XYZ file of C-alpha atoms in Angstrom:
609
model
C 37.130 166.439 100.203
C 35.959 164.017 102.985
C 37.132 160.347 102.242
C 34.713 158.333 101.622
C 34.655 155.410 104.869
C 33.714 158.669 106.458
C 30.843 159.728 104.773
C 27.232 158.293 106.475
C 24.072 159.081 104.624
C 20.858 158.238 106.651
C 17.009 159.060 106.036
C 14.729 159.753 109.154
C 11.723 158.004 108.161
C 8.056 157.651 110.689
C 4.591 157.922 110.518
C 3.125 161.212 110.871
C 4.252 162.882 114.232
C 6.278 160.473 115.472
C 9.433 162.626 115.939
C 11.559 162.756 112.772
C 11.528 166.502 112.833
C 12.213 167.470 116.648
C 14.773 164.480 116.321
C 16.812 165.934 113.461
C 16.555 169.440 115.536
C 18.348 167.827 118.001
C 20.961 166.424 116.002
C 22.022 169.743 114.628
C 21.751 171.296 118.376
C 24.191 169.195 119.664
C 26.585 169.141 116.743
C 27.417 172.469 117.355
C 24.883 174.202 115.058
C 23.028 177.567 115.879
C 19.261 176.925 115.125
C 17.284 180.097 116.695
C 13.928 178.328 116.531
C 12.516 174.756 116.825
C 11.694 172.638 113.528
C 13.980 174.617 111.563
C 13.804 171.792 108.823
C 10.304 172.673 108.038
C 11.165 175.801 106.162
C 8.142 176.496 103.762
C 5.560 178.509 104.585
C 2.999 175.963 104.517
C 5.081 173.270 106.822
C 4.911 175.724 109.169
C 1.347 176.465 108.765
C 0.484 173.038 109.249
C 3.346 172.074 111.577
C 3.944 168.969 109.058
C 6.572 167.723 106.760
C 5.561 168.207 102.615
C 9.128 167.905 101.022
C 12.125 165.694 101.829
C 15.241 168.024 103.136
C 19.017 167.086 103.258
C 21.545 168.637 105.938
C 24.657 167.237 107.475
C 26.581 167.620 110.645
C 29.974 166.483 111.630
C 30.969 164.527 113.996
C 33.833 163.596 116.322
C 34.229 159.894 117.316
C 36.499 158.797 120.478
C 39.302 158.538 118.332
C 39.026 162.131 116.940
C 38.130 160.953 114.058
C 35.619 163.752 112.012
C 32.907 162.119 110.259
C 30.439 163.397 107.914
C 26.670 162.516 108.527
C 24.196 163.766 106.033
C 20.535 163.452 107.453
C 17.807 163.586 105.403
C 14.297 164.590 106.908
C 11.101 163.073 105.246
C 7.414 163.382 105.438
C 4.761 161.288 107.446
C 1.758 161.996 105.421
C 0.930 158.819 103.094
C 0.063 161.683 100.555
C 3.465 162.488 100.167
C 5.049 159.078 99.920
C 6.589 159.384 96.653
C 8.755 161.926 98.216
C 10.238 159.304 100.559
C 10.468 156.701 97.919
C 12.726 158.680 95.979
C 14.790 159.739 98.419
C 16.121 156.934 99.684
C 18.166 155.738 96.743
C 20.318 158.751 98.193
C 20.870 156.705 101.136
C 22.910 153.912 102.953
C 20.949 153.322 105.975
C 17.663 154.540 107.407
C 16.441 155.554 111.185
C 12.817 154.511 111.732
C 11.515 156.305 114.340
C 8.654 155.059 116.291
C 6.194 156.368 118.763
C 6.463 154.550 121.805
C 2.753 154.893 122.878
C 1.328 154.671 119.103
C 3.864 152.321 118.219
C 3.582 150.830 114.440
C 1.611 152.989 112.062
C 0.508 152.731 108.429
C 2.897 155.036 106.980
C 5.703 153.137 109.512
C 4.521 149.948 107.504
C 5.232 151.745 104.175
C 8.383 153.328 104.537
C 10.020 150.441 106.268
C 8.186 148.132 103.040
C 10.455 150.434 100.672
C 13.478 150.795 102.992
C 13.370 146.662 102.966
C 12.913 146.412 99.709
C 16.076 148.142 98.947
C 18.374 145.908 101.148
C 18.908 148.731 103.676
C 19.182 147.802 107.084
C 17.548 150.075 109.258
C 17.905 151.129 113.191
C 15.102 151.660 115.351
C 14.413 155.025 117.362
C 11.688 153.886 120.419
C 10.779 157.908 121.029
C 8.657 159.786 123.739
C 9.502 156.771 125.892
C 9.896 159.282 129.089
C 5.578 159.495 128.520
C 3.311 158.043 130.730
C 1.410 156.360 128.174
C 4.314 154.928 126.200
C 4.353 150.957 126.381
C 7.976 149.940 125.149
C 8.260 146.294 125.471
C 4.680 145.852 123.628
C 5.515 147.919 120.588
C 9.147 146.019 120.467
C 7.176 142.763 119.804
C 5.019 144.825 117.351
C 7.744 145.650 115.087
C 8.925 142.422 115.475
C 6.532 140.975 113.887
C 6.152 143.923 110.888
C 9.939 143.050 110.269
C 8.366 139.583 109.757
C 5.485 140.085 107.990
C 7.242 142.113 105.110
C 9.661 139.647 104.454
C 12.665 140.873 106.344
C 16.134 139.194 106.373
C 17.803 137.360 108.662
C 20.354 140.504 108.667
C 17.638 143.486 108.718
C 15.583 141.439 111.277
C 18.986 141.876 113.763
C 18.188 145.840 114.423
C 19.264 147.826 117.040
C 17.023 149.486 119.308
C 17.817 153.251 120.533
C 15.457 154.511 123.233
C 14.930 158.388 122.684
C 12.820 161.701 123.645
C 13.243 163.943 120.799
C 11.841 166.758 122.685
C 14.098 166.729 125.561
C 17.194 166.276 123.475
C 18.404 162.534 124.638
C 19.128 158.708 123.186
C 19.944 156.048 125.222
C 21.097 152.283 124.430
C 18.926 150.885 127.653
C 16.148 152.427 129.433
C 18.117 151.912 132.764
C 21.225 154.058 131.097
C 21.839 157.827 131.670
C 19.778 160.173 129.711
C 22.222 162.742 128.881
C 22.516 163.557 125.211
C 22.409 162.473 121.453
C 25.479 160.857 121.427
C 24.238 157.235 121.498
C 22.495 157.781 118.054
C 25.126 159.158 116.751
C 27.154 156.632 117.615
C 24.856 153.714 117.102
C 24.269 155.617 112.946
C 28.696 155.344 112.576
C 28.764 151.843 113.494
C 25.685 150.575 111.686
C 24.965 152.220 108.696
C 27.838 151.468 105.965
C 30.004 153.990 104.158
C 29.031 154.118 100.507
C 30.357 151.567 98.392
C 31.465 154.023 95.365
C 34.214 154.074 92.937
C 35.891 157.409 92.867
C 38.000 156.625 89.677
C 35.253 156.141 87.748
C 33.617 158.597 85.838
C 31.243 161.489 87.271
C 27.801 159.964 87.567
C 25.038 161.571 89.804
C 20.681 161.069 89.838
C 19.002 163.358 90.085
C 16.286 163.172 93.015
C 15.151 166.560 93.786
C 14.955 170.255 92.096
C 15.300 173.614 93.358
C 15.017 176.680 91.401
C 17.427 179.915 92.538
C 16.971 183.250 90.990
C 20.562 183.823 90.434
C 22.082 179.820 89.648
C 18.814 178.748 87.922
C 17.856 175.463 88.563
C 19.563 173.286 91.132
C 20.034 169.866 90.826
C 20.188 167.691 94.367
C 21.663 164.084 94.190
C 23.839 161.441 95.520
C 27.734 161.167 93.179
C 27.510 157.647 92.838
C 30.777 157.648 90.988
C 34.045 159.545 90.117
C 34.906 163.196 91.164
C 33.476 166.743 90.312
C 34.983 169.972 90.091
C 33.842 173.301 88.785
C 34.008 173.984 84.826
C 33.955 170.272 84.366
C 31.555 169.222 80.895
C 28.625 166.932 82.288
C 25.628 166.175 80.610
C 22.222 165.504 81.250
C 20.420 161.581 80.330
C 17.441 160.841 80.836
C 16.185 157.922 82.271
C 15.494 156.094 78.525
C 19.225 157.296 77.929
C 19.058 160.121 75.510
C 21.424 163.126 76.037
C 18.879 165.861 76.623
C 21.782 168.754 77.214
C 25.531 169.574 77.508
C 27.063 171.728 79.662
C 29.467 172.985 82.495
C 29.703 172.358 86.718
C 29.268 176.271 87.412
C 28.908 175.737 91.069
C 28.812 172.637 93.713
C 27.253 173.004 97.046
C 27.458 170.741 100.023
C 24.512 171.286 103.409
C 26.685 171.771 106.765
C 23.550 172.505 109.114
C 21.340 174.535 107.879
C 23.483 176.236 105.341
C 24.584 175.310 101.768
C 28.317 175.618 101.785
C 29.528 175.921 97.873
C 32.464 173.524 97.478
C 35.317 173.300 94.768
C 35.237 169.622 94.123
C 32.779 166.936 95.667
C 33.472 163.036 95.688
C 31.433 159.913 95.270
C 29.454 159.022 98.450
C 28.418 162.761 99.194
C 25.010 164.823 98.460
C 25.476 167.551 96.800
C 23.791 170.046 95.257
C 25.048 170.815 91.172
C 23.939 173.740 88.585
C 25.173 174.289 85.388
C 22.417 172.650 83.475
C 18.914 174.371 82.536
C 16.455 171.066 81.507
C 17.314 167.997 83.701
C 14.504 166.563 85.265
C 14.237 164.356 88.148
C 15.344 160.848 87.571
C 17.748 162.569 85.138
C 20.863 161.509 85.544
C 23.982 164.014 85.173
C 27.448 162.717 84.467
C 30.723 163.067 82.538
C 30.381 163.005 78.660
C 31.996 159.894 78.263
C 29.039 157.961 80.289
C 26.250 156.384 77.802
C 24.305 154.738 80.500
C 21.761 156.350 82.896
C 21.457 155.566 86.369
C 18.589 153.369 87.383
C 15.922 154.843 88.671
C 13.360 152.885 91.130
C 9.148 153.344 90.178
C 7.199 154.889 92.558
C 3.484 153.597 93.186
C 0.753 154.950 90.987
C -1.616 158.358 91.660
C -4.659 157.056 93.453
C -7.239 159.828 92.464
C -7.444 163.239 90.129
C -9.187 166.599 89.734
C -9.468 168.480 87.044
C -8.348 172.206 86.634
C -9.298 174.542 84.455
C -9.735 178.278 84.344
C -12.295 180.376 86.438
C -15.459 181.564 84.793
C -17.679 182.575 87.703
C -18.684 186.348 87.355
C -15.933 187.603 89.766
C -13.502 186.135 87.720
C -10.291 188.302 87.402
C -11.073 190.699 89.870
C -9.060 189.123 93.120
C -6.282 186.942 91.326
C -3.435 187.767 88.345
C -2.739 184.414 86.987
C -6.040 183.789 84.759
C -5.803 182.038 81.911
C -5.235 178.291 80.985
C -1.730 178.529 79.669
C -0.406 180.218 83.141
C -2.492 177.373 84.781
C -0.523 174.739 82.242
C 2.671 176.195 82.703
C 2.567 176.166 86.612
C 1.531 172.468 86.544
C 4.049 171.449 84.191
C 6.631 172.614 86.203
C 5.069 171.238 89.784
C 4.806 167.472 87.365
C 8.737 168.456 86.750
C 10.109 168.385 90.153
C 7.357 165.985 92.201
C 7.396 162.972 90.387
C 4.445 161.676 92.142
C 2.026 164.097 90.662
C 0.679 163.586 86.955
C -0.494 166.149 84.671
C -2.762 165.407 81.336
C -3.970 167.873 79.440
C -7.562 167.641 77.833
C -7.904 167.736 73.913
C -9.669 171.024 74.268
C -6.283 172.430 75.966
C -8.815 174.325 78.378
C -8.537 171.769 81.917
C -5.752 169.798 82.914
C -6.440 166.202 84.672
C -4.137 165.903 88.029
C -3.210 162.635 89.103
C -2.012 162.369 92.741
C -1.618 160.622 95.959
C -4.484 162.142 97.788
C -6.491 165.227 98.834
C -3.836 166.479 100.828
C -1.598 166.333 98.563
C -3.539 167.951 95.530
C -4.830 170.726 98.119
C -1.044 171.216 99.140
C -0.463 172.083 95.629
C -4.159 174.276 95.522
C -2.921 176.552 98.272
C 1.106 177.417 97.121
C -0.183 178.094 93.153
C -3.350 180.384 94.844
C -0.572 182.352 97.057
C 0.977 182.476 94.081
C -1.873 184.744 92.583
C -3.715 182.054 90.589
C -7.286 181.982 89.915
C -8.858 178.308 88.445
C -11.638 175.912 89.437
C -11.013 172.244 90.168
C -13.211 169.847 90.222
C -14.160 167.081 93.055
C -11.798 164.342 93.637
C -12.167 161.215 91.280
C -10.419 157.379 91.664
C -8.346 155.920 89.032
C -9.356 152.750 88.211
C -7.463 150.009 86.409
C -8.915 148.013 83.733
C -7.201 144.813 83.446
C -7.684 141.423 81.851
C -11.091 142.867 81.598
C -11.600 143.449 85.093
C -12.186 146.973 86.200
C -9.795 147.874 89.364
C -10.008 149.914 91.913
C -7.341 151.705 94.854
C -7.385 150.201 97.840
C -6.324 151.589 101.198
C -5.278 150.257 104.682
C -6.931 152.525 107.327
C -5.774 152.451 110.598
C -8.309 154.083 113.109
C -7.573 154.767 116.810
C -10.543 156.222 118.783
C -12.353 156.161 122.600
C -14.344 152.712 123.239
C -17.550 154.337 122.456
C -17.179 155.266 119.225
C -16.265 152.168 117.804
C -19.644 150.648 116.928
C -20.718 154.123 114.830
C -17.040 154.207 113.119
C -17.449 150.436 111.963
C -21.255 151.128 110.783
C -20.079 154.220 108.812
C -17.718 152.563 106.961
C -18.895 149.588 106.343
C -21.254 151.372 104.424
C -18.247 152.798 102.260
C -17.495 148.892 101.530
C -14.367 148.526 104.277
C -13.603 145.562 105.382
C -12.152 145.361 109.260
C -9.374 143.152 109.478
C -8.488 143.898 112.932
C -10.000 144.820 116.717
C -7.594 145.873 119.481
C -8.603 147.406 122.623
C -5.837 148.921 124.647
C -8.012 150.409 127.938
C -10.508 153.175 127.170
C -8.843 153.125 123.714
C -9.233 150.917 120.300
C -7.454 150.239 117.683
C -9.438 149.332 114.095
C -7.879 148.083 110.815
C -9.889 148.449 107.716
C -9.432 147.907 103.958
C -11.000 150.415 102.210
C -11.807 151.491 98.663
C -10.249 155.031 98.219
C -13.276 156.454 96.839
C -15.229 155.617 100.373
C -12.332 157.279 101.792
C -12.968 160.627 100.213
C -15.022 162.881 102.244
C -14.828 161.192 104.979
C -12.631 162.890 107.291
C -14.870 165.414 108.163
C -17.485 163.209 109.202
C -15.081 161.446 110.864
C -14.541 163.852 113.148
C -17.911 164.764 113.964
C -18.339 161.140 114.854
C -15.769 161.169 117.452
C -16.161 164.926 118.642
C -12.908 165.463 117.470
C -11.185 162.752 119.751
C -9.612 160.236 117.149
C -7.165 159.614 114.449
C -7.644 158.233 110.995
C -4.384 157.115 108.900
C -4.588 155.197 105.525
C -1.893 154.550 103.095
C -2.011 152.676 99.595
C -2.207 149.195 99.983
C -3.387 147.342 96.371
C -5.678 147.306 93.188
C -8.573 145.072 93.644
C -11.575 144.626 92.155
C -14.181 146.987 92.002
C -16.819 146.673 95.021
C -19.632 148.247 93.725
C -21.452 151.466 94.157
C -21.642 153.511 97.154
C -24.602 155.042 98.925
C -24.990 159.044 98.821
C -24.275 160.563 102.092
C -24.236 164.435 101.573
C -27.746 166.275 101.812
C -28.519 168.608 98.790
C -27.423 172.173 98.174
C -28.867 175.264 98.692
C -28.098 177.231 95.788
C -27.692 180.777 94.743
C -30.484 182.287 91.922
C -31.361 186.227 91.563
C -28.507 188.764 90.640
C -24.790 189.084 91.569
C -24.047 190.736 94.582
C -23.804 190.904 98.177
C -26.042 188.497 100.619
C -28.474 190.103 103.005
C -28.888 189.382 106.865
C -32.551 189.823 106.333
C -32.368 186.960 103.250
C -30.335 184.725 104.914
C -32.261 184.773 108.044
C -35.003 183.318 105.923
C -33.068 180.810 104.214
C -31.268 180.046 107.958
C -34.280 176.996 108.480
C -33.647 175.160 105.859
C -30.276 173.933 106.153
C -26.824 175.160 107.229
C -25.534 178.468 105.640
C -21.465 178.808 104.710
C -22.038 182.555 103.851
C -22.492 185.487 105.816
C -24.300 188.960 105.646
C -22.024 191.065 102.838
C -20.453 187.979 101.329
C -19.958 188.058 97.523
C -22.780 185.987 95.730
C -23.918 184.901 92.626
C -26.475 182.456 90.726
C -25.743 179.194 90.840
C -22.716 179.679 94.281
C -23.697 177.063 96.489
C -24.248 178.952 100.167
C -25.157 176.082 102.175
C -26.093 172.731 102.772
C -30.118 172.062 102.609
C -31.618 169.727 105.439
C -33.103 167.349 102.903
C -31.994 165.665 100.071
C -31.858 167.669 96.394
C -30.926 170.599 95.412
C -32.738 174.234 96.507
C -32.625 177.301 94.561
C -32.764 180.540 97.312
C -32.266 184.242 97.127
C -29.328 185.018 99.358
C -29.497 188.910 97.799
C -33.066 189.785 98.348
C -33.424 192.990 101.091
C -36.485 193.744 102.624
C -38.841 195.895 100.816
C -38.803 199.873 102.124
C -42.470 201.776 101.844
C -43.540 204.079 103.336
C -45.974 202.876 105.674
C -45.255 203.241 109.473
C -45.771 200.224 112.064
C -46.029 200.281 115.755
C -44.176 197.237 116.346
C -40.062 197.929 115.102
C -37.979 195.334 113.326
C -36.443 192.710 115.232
C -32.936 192.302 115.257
C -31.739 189.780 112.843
C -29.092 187.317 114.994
C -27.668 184.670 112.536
C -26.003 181.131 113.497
C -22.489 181.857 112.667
C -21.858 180.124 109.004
C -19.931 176.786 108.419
C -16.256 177.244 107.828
C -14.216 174.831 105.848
C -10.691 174.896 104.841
C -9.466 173.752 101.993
C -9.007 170.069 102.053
C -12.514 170.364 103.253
C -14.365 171.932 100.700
C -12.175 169.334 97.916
C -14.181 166.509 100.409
C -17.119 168.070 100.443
C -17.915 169.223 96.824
C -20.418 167.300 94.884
C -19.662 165.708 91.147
C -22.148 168.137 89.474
C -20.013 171.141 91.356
C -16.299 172.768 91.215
C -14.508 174.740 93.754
C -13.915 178.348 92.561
C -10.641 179.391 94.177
C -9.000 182.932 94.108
C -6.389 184.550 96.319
C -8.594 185.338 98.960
C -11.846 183.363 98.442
C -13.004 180.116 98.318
C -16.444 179.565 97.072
C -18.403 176.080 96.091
C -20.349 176.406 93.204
C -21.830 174.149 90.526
C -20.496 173.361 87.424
C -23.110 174.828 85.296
C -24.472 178.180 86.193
C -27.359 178.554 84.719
C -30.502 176.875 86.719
C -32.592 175.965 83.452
C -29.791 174.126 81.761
C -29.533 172.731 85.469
C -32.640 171.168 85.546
C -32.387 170.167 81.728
C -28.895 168.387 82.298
C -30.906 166.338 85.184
C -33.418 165.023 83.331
C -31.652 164.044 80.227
C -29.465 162.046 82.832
C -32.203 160.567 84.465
C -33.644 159.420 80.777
């Protein structure tokens, strides 16, 4: 068992693409691990999809000092995306210390502003990682004074404001302590994390006591249980027992195995200390925030609140015709069962079930969050329908309130005036103009309702040449209605079947199409977006008659626009309130909510009345 001064337990937190992944590579490379591939950390199928971060990870390396002394640093790798933000929150009460990394070019984001907000907030003191300084663009002694002054502006202490700068390129594997110094290796962070970031302050004679901050499940073990011993010793077949965080013993039972990260490995242990991370099973129904710990312990462990859910969908079973033909999980207690158990481990994510017991109501961070969770249950063979994104307002002192979100923007010069009309419109409010040559810099505060749906368009309004960031900022009042900005629908009617080339090349003029010739249809899909405002009812299955009358002239061949293709997080943007999102294992179709065009149109005008 390692003693405890030399134990070091750091989180790698950033904004989105800043480095913390390539970074961490690096750390394991040149501890002496074998990694085979790059951004080994991102081990889910969808992380490597994406080439993002979606769940907070925990390895460790050792470490020699000069004066041979081995030390124990356990790293743990978090996400960028503001979506995902409860999954740094939680983490860091694992921690001692934190390494914010920062993009030397980009320098201070909005999800650097929020993890360094919670990392302050907790008394850690963190140490600064300048990275892809070796770039052209990068502009080091500017983005120093930057964080500076976020230091200041959220309140920093005298002691946190004193942080040490390491100047790094993740990608070419080196950390330096000047920019004049050689760039040889890692060992400068590695050195700079033993010398600044404590050793935990635990007692070891106390009794076993351990939070629990994230789950795994293993077919063999069962569940897993990953948290920090913040006091006394473990060993296998000793009694623990599970509280939760009001204090109730939920379950009894025995340490069957302890497992400790070396690398990329989890290395099962006999006995583990207080000041490690370890990973415990023996005990079926903890939940996160749970704390596990000898039987004699009557206290939990405090656990910190996360902020709130910012929006929700609703999801409830599939009942479009092809329902049950594509997936295998179909009916609303699989659907129940599956988001219970996602609301189990990711504490950000809320799950309320309707009176009917037919559609759940999930509360999250935002829509890539929620469509993270849309894509791993439909690999997982489920078939449901979810509705557009909603905000969750606040209603206090009689005052409705409403999420609001700081937006950072960074786009070409030229773009500025039609990004700053747009979202005006969506009731932002720019707080801040920088121009840095032929780029700019805009702050906004924005409701999170003008937010949603806007990416898309955001890109078309920069031809793909811009960023957009926003992260959680407050509850304010409500600032009234927004303006419609999506055209109508063109929308399915006739039979179900397949569409035609020689229907759709009628339908092609009035609007833009997002099916193509042999496509699965049905009345009341949604297979494009009409030109004009309102809704328009089209036959996408209609073929062209056959007689048997003979023509000089011979057909002409039908040539099509190619259709619209949206992923995902798209199509949750794009979606209308009167529609859902049918989604199957290997389809994606927009439809409305109510199939049948005469109830339609009778739905509509009771509205309107």
């Amino acid at each position: 068992m390692m003693p405890v001064e030399n134990i070091r337990n750091i989180a790698i937190i950033a904004h989105v693409d800043h480095g913390k992944t390539s970074l961490v590579d690096k750390l394991l490379a040149q501890s002496g691990e074998a990694l085979g591939s790059t951004r080994v950390m991102d081990s889910n199928t969808l992380e490597k999809e994406r080439g993002i971060t979606i769940l907070s990870k925990v390895t460790s390396v050792a470490y020699n000092t000069a004066d041979n002394k081995t030390m124990k640093i356990n790293i743990v790798d978090t996400p960028g995306h503001a979506d995902f933000g409860g999954e740094v929150e939680r983490i860091l009460s694992m921690v001692d210390g934190v390494a914010l990394i920062v993009d030397a070019s980009e320098g201070p984001m909005t999800q650097t502003k929020f993890v360094l907000n919670k990392a302050l907030g907790l008394g850690l003191r963190p140490l600064v990682v300048l990275n892809k300084v070796d770039r052209p663009t990068s502009r080091v002694d500017e983005v120093d004074g930057l964080l500076l002054d976020l230091f200041g502006s959220l309140g920093a202490s005298d002691e946190q404001m004193d942080y040490p700068i390491v100047y790094a390129s993740a990608k070419e594997g080196w950390a330096t302590r000047g920019m004049d110094e050689p760039r040889e290796n890692m060992k400068p962070l590695f050195d700079l994390i033993i010398d600044h970031v404590p050793f935990p302050k635990v007692d070891r004679t106390a009794p076993f006591q351990m939070l629990v901050t994230q789950i795994d499940s293993n077919p063999y073990l069962g569940k897993c249980f990953l948290g920090k011993v913040k006091g006394g010793v473990l060993k296998i077949g000793d009694k623990m027992q599970a509280l939760n965080p009001e204090g109730k013993m939920t379950e009894t039972g025995r340490v069957t195995k302890i497992f400790v990260r070396r690398g990329l490995e989890m290395i099962p242990v006999t006995e583990a200390g207080a000041g490690d991370i370890v990973t415990v099973t023996g005990i079926a129904n903890a939940t996160v925030n749970s704390t596990l710990c000898d039987p004699s312990v009557t206290e939990p462990l405090p656990s910190d609140p996360i902020d709130p859910p910012t929006i929700a969908m609703k999801f409830s079973v599939n009942d479009s015709p092809y329902a049950g033909e594509e997936g295998k999980n179909l009916t609303s207690n699989m659907i129940r069962d599956r988001l219970m158990k996602e609301a189990e481990t990711n504490v950000a994510l809320q799950v309320i079930e309707s009176d009917t017991k037919e559609a759940f109501e999930v509360r999250g961070r935002g829509e890539l969050q929620l469509g993270v969770l849309i894509e791993t249950m439909r690999r997982e063979g489920f078939e449901l329908s979810v509705s557009p994104p909603r905000v969750v307002f606040k209603e206090e002192k009689g005052q409705r309130l409403e999420p609001v979100e700081e937006v950072t923007i960074d786009v070409g010069n030229q773009y500025t005036g039609t990004i700053i009309e747009k979202l005006s419109k969506r009731k932002a409010e720019l707080k801040s103009f920088d121009e840095n040559g032929d780029k700019t810099r805009l702050v906004f505060e924005c409701p999170t309702r003008g937010l949603l749906g806007y990416s898309a368009e955001f890109k078309n309004d920069t031809s793909g040449d811009g960023t957009l960031n926003h992260t959680f900022l407050e509850y304010a009042a409500f600032k009234g209605g927004l303006e419609r900005t999506r055209k109508g629908s063109l929308v399915a009617m006739g039979s179900v079947g397949q569409a035609t080339a020689y229907a759709l090349n009628l339908i092609e003029p009035r609007g833009k199409l997002f099916v193509r010739p042999g496509d699965k249809v049905y009345a009341g899909m949604v297979i494009g977006e009409s030109s004009r405002t309102g809704d328009l009812e089209v036959n996408p299955t209609r073929a062209k008659q056959v007689t048997n009358i003979r023509t000089v002239a011979k057909d002409d061949a039908i040539v099509l626009r190619p259709p619209v293709e949206m992923s995902l997080e798209s199509m949750i943007s794009y979606i209308a309130g009167d529609e859902v999102l049918e989604i199957t294992q290997s389809s994606l179709r927009i439809r409305k909510r109510e199939l049948d065009a005469t109830k339609r149109r009778q739905n509509l005008k009771h509205n309107r009345e």
